Tab-separated table of C-alpha atoms and ligand atoms in Angstrom:
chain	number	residue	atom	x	y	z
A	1064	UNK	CA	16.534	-2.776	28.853
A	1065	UNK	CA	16.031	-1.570	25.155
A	1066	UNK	CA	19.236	0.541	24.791
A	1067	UNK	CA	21.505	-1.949	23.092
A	1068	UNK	CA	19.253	-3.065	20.461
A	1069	UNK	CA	18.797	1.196	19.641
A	1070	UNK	CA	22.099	1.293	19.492
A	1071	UNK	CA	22.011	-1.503	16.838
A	1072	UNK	CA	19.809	0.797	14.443
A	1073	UNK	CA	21.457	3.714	15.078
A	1074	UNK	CA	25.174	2.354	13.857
A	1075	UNK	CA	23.970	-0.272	11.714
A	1076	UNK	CA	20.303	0.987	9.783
A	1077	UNK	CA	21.431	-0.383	6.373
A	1078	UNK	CA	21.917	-3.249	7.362
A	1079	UNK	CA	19.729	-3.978	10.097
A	1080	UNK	CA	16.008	-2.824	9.230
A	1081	UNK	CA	12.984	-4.770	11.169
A	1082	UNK	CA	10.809	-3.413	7.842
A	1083	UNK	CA	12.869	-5.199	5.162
A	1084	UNK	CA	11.412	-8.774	3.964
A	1085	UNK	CA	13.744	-10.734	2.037
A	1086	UNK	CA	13.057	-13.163	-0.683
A	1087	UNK	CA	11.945	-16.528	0.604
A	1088	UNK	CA	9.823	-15.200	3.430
A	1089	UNK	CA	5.788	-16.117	3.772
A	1090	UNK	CA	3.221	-14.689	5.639
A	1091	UNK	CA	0.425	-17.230	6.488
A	1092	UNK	CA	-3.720	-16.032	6.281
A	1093	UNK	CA	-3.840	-19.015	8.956
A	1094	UNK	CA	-1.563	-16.851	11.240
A	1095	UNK	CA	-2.470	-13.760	12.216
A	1096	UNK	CA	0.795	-12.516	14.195
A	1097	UNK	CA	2.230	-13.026	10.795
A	1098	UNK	CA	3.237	-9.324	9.921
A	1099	UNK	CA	5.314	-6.588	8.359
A	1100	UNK	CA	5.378	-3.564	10.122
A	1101	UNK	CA	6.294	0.215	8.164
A	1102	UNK	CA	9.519	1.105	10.538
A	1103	UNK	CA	7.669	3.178	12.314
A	1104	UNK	CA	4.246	1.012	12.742
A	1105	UNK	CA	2.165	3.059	10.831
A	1106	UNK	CA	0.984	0.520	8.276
A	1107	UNK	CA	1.380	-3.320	8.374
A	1108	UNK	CA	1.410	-5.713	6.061
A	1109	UNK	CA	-0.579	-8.708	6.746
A	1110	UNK	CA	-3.825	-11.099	5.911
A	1111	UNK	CA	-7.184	-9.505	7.168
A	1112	UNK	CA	-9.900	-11.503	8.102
A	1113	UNK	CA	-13.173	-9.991	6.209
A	1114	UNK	CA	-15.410	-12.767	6.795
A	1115	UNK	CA	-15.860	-16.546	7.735
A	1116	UNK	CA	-13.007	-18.043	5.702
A	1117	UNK	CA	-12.156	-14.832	3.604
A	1118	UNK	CA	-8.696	-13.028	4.144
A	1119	UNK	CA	-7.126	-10.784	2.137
A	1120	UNK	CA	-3.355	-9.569	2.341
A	1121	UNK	CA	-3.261	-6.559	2.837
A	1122	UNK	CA	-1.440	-2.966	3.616
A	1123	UNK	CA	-3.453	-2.222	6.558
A	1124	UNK	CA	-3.630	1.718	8.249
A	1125	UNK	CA	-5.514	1.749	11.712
A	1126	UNK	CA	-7.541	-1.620	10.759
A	1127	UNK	CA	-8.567	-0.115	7.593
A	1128	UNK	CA	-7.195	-2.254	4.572
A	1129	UNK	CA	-5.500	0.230	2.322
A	1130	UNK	CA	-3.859	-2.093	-0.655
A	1131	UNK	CA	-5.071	-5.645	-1.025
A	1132	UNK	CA	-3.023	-8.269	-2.898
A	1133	UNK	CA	-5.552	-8.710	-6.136
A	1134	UNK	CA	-7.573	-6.402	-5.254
A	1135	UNK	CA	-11.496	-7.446	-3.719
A	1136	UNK	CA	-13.173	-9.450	-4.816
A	1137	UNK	CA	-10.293	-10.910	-6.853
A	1138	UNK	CA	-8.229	-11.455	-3.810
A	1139	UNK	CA	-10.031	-13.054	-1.484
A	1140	UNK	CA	-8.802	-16.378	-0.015
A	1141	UNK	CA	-9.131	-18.633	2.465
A	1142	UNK	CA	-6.938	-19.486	5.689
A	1143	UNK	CA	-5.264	-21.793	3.435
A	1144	UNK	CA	-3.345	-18.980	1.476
A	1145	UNK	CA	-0.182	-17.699	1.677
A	1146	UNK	CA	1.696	-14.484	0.586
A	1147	UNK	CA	5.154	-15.917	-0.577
A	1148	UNK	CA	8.452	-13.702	-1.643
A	1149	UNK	CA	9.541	-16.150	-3.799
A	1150	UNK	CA	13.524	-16.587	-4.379
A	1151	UNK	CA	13.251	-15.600	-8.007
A	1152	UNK	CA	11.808	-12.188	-6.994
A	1153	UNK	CA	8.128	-12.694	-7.739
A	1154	UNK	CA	5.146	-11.942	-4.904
A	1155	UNK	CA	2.504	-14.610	-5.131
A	1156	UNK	CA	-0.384	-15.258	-3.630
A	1157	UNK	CA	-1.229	-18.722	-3.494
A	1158	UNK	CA	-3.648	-21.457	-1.718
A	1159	UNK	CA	-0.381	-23.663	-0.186
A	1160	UNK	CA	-2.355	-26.753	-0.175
A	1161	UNK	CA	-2.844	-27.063	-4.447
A	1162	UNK	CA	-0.538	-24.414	-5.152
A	1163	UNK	CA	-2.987	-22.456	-6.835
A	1164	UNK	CA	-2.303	-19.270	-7.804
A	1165	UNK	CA	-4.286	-16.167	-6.859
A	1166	UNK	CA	-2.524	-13.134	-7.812
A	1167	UNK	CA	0.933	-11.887	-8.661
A	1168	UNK	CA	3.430	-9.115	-8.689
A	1169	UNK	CA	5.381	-10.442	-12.575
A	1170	UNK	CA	8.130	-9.110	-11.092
A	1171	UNK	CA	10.212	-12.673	-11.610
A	1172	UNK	CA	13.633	-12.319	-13.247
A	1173	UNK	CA	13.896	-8.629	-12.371
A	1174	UNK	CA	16.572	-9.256	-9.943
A	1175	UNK	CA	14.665	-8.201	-6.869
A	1176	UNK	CA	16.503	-8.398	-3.439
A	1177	UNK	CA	14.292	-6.998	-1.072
A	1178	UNK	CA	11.009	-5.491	-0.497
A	1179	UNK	CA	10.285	-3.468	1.995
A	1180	UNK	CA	6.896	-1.337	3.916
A	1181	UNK	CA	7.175	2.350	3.907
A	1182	UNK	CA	5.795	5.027	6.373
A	1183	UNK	CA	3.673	6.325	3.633
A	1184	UNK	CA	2.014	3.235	3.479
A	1185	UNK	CA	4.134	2.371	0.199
A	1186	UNK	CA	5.711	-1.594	-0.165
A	1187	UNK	CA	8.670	-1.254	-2.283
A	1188	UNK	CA	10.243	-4.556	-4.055
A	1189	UNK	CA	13.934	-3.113	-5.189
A	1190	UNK	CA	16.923	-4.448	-7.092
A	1191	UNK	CA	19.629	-2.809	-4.665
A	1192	UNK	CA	18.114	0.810	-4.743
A	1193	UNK	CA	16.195	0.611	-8.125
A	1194	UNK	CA	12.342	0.527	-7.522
A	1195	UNK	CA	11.118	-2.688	-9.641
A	1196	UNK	CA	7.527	-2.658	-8.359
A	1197	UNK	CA	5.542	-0.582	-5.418
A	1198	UNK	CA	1.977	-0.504	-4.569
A	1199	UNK	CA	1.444	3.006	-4.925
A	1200	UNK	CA	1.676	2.243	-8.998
A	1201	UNK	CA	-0.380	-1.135	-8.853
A	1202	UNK	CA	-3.555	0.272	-6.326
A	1203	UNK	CA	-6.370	-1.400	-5.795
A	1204	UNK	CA	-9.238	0.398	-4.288
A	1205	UNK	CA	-7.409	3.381	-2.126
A	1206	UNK	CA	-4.934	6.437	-3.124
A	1207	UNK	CA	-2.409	7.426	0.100
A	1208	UNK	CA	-1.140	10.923	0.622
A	1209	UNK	CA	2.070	11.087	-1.330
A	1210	UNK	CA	0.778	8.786	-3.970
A	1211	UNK	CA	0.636	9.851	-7.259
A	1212	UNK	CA	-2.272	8.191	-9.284
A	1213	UNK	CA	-1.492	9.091	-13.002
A	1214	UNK	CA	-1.829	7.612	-16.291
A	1215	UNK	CA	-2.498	3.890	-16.506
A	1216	UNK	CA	-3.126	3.485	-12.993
A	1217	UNK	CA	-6.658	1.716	-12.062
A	1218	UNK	CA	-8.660	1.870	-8.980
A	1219	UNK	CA	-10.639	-0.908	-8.616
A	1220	UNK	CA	-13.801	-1.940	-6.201
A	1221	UNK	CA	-15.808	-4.821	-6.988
A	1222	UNK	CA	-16.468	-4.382	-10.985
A	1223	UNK	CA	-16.238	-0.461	-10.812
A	1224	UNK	CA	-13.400	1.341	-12.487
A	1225	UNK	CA	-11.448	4.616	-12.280
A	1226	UNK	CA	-8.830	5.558	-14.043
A	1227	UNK	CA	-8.083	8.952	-15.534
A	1228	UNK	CA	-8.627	9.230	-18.995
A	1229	UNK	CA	-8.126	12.532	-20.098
A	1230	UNK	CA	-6.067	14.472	-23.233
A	1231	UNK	CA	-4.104	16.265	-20.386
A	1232	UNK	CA	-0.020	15.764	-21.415
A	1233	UNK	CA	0.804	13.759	-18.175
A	1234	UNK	CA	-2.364	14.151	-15.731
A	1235	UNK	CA	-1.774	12.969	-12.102
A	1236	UNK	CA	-4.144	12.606	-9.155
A	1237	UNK	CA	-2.507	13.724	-5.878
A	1238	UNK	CA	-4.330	13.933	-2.210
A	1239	UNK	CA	-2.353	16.948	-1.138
A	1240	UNK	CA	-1.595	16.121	2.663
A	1241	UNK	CA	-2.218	17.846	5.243
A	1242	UNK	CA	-4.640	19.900	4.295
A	1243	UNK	CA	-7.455	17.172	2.462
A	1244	UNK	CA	-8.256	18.194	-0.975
A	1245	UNK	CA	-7.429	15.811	-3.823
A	1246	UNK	CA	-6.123	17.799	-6.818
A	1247	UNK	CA	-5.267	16.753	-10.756
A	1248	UNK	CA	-1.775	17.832	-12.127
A	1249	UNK	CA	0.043	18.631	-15.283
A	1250	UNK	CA	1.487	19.984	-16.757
A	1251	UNK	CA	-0.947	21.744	-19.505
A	1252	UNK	CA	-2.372	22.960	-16.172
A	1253	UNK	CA	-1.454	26.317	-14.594
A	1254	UNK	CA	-1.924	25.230	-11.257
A	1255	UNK	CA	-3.336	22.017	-9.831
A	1256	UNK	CA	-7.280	21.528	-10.294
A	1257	UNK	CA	-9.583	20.720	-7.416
A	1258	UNK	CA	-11.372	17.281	-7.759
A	1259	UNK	CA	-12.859	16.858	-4.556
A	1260	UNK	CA	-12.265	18.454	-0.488
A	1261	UNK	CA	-12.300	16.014	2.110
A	1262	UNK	CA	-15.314	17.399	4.453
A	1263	UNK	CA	-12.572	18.128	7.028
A	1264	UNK	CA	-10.739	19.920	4.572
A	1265	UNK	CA	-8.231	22.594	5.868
A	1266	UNK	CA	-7.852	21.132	9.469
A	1267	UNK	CA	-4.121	20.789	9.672
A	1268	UNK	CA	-3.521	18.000	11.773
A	1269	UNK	CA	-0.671	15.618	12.058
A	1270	UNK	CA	-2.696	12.874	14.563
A	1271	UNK	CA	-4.754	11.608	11.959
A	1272	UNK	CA	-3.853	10.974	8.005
A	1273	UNK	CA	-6.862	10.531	4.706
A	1274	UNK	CA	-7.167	8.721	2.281
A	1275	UNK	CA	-9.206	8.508	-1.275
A	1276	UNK	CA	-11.391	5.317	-1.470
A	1277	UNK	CA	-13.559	3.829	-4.536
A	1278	UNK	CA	-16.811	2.474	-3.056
A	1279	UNK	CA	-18.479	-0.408	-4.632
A	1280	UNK	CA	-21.206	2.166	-5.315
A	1281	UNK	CA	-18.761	3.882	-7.580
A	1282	UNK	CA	-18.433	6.835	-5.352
A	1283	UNK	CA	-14.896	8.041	-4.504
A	1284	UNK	CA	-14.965	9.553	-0.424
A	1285	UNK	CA	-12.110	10.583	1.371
A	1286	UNK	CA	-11.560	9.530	4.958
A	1287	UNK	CA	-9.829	10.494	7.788
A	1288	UNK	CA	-8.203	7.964	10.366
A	1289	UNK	CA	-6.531	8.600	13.558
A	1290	UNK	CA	-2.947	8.228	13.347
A	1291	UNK	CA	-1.989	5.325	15.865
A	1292	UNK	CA	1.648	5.835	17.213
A	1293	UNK	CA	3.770	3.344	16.994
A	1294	UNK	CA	5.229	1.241	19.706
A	1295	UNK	CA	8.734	0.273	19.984
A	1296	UNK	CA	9.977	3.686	18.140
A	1297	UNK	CA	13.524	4.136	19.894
B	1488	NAG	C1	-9.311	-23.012	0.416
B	1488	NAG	O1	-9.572	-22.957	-0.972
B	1488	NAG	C2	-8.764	-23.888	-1.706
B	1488	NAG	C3	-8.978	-23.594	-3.201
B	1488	NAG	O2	-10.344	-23.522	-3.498
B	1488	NAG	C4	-9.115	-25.299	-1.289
B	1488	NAG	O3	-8.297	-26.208	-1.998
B	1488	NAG	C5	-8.878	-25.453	0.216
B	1488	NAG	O4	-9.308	-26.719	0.639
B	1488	NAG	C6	-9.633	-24.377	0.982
B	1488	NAG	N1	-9.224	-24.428	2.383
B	1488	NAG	C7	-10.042	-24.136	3.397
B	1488	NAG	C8	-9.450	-24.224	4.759
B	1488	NAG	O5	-11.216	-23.796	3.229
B	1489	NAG	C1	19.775	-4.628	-11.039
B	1489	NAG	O1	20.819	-3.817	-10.518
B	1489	NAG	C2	22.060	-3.998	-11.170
B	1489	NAG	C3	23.100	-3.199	-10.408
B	1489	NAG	O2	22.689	-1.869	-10.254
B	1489	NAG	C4	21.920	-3.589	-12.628
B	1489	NAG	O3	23.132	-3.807	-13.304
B	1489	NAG	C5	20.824	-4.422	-13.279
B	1489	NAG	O4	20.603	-3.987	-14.605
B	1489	NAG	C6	19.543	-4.292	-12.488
B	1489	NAG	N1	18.521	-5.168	-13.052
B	1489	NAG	C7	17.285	-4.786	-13.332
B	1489	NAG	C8	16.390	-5.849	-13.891
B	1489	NAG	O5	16.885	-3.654	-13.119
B	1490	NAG	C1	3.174	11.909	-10.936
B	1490	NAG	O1	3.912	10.997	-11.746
B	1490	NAG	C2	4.066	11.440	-13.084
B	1490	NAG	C3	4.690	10.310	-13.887
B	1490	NAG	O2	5.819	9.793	-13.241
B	1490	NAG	C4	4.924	12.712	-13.072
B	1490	NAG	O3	5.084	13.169	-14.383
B	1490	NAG	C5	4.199	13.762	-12.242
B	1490	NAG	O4	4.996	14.916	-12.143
B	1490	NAG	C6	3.878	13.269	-10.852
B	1490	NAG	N1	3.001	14.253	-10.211
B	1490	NAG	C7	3.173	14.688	-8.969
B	1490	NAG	C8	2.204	15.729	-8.495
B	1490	NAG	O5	4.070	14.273	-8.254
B	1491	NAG	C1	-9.827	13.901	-26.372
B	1491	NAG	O1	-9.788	14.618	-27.594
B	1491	NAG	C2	-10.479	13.984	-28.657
B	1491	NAG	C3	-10.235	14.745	-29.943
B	1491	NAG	O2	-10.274	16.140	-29.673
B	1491	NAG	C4	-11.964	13.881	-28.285
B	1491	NAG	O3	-12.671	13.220	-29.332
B	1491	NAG	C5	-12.106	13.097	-27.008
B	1491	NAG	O4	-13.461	13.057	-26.591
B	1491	NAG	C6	-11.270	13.717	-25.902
B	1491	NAG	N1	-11.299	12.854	-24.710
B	1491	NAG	C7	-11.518	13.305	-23.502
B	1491	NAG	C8	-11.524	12.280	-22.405
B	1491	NAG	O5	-11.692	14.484	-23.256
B	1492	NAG	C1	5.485	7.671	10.702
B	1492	NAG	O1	6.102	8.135	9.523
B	1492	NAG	C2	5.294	9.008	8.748
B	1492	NAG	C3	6.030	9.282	7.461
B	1492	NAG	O2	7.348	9.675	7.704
B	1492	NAG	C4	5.045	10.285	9.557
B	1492	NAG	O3	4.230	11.161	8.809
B	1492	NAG	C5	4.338	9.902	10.842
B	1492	NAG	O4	4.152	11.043	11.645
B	1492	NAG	C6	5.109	8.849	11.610
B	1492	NAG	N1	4.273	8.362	12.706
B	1492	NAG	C7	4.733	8.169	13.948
B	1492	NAG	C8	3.759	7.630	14.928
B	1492	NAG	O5	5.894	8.404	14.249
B	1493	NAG	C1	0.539	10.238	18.905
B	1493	NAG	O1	1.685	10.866	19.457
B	1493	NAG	C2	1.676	12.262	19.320
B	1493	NAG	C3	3.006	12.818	19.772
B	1493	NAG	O2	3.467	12.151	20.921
B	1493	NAG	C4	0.493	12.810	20.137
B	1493	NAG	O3	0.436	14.226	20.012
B	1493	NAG	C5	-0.787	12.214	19.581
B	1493	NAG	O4	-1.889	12.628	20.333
B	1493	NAG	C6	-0.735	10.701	19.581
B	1493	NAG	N1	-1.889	10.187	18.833
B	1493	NAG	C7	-2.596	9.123	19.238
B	1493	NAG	C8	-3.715	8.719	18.338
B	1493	NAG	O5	-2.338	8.521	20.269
């Protein structure tokens, strides 16, 4: 009998939201049901095992790791690590045992009250409305449709870099959903320029979403992933 906690979202979705996480939560590597789900189930966020003993936190589409805390190899841990929303605002990611401290979001002191997964894929850590920090402007190795990869932003994988670096005014990489080709904007530009098709470019579909990934062997590939539908949608 699921009708009374729909009618809880449906009257109350400010307040109530299954996808917000709050300052003071953790999510354990050593746990494993330990998870944020997009509302919708899309994405999750959540330690992947890649290895014996190596996890990473991570934004994770279809099993595929799409964001990882520190990027790889810089943030891999062991099952002794933690990803904690600390009171003061700050993401951490830190071996609970010494305290050590792998990677960070610097967002301390910026009056953060909540973070929260996105159905693009996107986690969000606000000050009421105001976006303080998302992962779409800190990537590591992956670009999302509806991100917007633009100046100062760094794709990283392993010890290769990409980053644009052009004399364009304000360039901007966009993977231009549905149909799979990955196009550079601005606004110098009199209409976006084709950087690379996806090979199954131009089949509309909605069950499956791509994505732009730097390979250790410096390539960039696009992929495409079956869409899994969420459970527990009302
Ligand atoms: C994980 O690594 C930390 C830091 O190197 C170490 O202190 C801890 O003992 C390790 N834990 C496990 C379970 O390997
Ligand atoms: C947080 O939000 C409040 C209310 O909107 C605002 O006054 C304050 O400047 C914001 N702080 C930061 C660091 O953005
Ligand atoms: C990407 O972001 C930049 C900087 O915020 C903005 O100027 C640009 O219009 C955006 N591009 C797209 C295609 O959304
Ligand atoms: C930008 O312009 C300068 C001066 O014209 C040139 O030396 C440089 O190579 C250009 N950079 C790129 C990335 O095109
Ligand atoms: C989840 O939300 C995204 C973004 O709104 C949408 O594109 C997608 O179709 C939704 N997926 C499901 C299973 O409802
Ligand atoms: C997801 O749900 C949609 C709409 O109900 C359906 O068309 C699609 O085939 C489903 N996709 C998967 C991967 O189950």
């Amino acid at each position: 009998m699921k009708i009374p906690f729909c009618l809880i979202f449906i009257f109350f979705p400010a307040i109530i939201s299954a996808a917000d996480v709050f300052p003071g939560s953790t999510l354990h590597a050593s746990n494993s049901e330990n998870s944020r789900d997009s509302p919708n189930k899309t994405f999750i966020l959540s330690f992947i095992q890649e290895a014996e003993n190596t996890y990473f936190a991570a934004i994770i589409y279809n099993g595929i790791p799409v964001w990882k805390a520190g990027g790889d190899p810089g943030g891999a841990v062991n099952s002794s690590a933690a990803l904690r929303f600390l009171p003061d605002g700050n993401l951490q990611l830190v071996y609970t045992s010494t305290g050590f401290l792998v990677w960070q979001s610097n967002t301390a002191g910026r009056e953060v009250s909540t973070g929260k997964l996105d159905d693009s894929g996107n986690f969000i850590l606000r000050n009421g409305s105001i976006q303080i920090w998302t992962t779409f402007d800190n990537p590591s190795d992956t670009i999302l449709p509806g991100q917007n990869f633009t100046v100062n932003h760094v794709l990283r994988s392993d010890y290769i870099r990409f980053a644009s670096n052009t004399n364009l005014t304000s360039p901007s990489l966009v993977l231009q959903q549905p149909v799979g080709i990955f196009s550079l904007f601005d606004p110098m530009l009199s209409s976006p320029l084709t950087m690379a098709r996806s090979s199954d470019y131009g089949e509309v579909t909605d069950d499956s979403i791509r994505f732009v990934k730097l390979e250790s062997d410096g390539n960039l590939r696009t992929y495409s992933s079956a869409r899994i539908n969420g459970s527990g949608n009302c």
